[in-house]
N, CA, C and O atoms as a DFTB+ gen file, in Angstrom:
244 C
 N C O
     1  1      27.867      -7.234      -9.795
     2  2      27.826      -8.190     -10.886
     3  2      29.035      -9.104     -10.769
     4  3      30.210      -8.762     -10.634
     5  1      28.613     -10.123     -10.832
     6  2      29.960     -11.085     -11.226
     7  2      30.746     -11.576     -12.475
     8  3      30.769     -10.911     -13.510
     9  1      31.269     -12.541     -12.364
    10  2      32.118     -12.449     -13.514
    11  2      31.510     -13.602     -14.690
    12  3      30.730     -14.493     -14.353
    13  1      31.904     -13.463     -15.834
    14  2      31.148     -14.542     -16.905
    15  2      31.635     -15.475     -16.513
    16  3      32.848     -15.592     -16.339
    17  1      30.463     -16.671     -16.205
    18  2      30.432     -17.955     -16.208
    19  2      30.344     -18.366     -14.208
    20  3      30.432     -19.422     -13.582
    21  1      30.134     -16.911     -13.790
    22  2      29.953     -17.302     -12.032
    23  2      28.250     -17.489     -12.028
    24  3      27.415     -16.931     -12.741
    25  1      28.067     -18.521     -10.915
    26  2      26.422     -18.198     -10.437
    27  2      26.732     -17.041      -9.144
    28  3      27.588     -17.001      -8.260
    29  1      25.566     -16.131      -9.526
    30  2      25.391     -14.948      -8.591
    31  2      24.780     -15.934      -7.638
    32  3      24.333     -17.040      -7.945
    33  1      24.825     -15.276      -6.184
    34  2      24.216     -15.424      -4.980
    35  2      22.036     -15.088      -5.142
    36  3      21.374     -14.226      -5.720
    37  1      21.704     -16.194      -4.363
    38  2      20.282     -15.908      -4.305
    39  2      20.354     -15.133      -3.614
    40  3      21.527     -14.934      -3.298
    41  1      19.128     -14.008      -2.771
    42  2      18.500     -13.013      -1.644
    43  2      17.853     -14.063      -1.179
    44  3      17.071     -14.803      -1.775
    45  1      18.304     -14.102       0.178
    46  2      17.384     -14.845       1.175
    47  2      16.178     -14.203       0.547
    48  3      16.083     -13.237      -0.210
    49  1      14.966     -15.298       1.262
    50  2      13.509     -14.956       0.938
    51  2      13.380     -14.114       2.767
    52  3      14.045     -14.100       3.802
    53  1      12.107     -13.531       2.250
    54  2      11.794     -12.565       3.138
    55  2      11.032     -13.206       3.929
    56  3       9.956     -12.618       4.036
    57  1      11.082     -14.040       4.470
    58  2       9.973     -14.949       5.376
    59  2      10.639     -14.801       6.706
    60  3      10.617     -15.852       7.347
    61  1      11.116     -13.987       7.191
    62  2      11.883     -13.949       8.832
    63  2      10.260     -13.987       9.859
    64  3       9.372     -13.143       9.985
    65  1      10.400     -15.069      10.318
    66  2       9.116     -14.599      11.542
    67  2       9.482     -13.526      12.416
    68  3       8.649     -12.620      12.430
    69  1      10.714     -13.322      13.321
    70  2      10.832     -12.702      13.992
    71  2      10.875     -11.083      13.354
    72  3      10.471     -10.106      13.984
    73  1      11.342     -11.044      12.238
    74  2      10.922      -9.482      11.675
    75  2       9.769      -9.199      11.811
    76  3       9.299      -8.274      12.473
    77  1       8.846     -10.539      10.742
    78  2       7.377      -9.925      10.968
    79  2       6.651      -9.707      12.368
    80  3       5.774      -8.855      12.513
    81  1       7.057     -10.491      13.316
    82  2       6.536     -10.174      14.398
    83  2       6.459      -8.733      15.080
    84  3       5.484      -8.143      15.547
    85  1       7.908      -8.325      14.981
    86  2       8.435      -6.767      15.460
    87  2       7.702      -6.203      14.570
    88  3       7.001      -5.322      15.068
    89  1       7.543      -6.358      13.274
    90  2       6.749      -5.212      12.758
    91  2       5.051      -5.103      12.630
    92  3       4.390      -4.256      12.029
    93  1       4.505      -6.514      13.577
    94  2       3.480      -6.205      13.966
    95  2       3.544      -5.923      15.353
    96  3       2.489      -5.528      15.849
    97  1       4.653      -6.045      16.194
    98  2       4.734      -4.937      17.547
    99  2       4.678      -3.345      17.594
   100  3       3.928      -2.688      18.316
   101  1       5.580      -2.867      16.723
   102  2       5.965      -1.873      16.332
   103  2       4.527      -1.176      15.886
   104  3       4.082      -0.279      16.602
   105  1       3.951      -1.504      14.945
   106  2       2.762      -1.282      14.132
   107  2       1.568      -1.224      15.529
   108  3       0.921      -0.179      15.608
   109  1       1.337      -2.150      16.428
   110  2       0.902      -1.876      17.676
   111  2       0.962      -0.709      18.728
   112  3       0.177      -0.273      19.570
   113  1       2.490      -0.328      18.232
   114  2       3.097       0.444      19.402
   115  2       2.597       2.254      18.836
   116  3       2.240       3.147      19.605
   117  1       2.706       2.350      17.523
   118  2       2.394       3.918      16.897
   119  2       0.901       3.556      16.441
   120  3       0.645       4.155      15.397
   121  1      -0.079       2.831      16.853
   122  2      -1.390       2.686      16.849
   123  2      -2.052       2.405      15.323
   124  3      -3.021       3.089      14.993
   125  1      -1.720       1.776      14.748
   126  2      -1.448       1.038      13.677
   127  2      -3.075       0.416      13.671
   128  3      -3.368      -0.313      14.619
   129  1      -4.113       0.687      12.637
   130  2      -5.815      -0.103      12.632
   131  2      -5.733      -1.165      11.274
   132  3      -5.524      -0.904      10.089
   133  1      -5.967      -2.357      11.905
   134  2      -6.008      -3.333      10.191
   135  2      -7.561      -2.958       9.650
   136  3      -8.057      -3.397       8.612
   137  1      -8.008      -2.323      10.309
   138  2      -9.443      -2.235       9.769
   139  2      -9.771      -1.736       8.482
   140  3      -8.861      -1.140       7.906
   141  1     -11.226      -1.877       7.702
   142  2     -10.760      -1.083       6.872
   143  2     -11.546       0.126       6.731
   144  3     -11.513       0.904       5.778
   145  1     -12.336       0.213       7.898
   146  2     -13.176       1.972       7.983
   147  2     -11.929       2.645       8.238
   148  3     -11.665       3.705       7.672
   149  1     -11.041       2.021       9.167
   150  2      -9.586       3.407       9.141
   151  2      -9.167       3.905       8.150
   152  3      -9.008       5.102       7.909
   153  1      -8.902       2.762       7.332
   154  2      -8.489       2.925       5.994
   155  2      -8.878       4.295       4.724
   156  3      -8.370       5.155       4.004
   157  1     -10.434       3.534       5.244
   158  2     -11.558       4.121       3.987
   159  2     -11.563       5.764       4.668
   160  3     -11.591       6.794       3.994
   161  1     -11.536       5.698       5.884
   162  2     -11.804       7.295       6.528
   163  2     -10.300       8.543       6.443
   164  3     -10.182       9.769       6.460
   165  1      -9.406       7.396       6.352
   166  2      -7.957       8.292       5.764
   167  2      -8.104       8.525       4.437
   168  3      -8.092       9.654       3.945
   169  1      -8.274       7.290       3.695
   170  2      -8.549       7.650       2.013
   171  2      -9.373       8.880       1.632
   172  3      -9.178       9.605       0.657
   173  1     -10.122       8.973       2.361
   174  2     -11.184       9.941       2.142
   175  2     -10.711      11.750       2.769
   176  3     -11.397      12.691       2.370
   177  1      -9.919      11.918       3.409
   178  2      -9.100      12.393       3.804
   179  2      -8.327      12.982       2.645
   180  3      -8.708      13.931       1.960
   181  1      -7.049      12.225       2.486
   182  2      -6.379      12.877       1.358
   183  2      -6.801      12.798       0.306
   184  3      -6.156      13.584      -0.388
   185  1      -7.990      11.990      -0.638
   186  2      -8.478      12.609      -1.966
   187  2     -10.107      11.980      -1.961
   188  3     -10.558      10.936      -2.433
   189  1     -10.580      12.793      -1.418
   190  2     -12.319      13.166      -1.637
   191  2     -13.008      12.479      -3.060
   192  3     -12.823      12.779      -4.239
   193  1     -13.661      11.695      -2.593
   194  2     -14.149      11.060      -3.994
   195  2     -14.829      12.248      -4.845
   196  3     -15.330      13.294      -4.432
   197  1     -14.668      11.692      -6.359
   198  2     -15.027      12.530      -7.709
   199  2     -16.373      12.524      -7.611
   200  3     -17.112      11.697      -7.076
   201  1     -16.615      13.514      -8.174
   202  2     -18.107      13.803      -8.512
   203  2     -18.208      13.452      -9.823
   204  3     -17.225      13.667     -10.532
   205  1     -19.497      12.797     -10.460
   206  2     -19.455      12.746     -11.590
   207  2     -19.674      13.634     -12.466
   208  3     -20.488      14.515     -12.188
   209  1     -19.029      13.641     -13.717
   210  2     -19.051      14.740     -14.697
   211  2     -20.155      14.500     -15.746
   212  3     -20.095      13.527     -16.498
   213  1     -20.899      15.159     -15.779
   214  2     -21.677      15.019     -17.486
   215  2     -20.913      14.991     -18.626
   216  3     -20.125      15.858     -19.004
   217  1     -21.162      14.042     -19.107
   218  2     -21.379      13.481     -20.860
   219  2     -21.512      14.841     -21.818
   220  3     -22.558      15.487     -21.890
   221  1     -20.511      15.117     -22.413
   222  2     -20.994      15.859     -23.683
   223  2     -21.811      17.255     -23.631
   224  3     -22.375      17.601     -22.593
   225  1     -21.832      17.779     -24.419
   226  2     -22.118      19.803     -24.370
   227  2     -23.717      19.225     -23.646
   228  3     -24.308      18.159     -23.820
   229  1     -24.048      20.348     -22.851
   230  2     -25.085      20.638     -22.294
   231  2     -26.477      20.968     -23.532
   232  3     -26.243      21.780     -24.427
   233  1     -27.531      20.443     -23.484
   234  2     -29.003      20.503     -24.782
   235  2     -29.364      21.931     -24.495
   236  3     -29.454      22.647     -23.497
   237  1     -29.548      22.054     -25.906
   238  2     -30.203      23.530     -26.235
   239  2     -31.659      23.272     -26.347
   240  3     -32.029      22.189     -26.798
   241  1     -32.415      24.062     -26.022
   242  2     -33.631      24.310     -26.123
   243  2     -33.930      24.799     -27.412
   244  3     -35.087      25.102     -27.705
């Protein structure tokens, strides 16, 4: 924090090309899928879609 009556410093913006590039090398390099069946087939993986639940007490005869 600075002091009353200083302007603080901006954060550069995150727009570095050359970062993003490496981190779509990198992302290449440990086999990295933009797809989205990869996606959907990991999702499915760690939490199994819900089954639906019935509505309200079960009818008596």
């Amino acid at each position: 924090m600075g002091k009353a009556g200083e302007k603080q410093k901006r954060k550069p913006k995150l727009t570095d090309k050359r970062q993003s590039e490496r981190f779509k090398e990198t992302a290449r390099e440990v086999g990295a899928d933009a797809s989205s069946e990869a996606f959907e087939r990991a999702m499915s993986q760690l939490a199994p879609p819900r089954t639906p639940k019935s509505k309200g007490p079960p009818a008596r005869d």
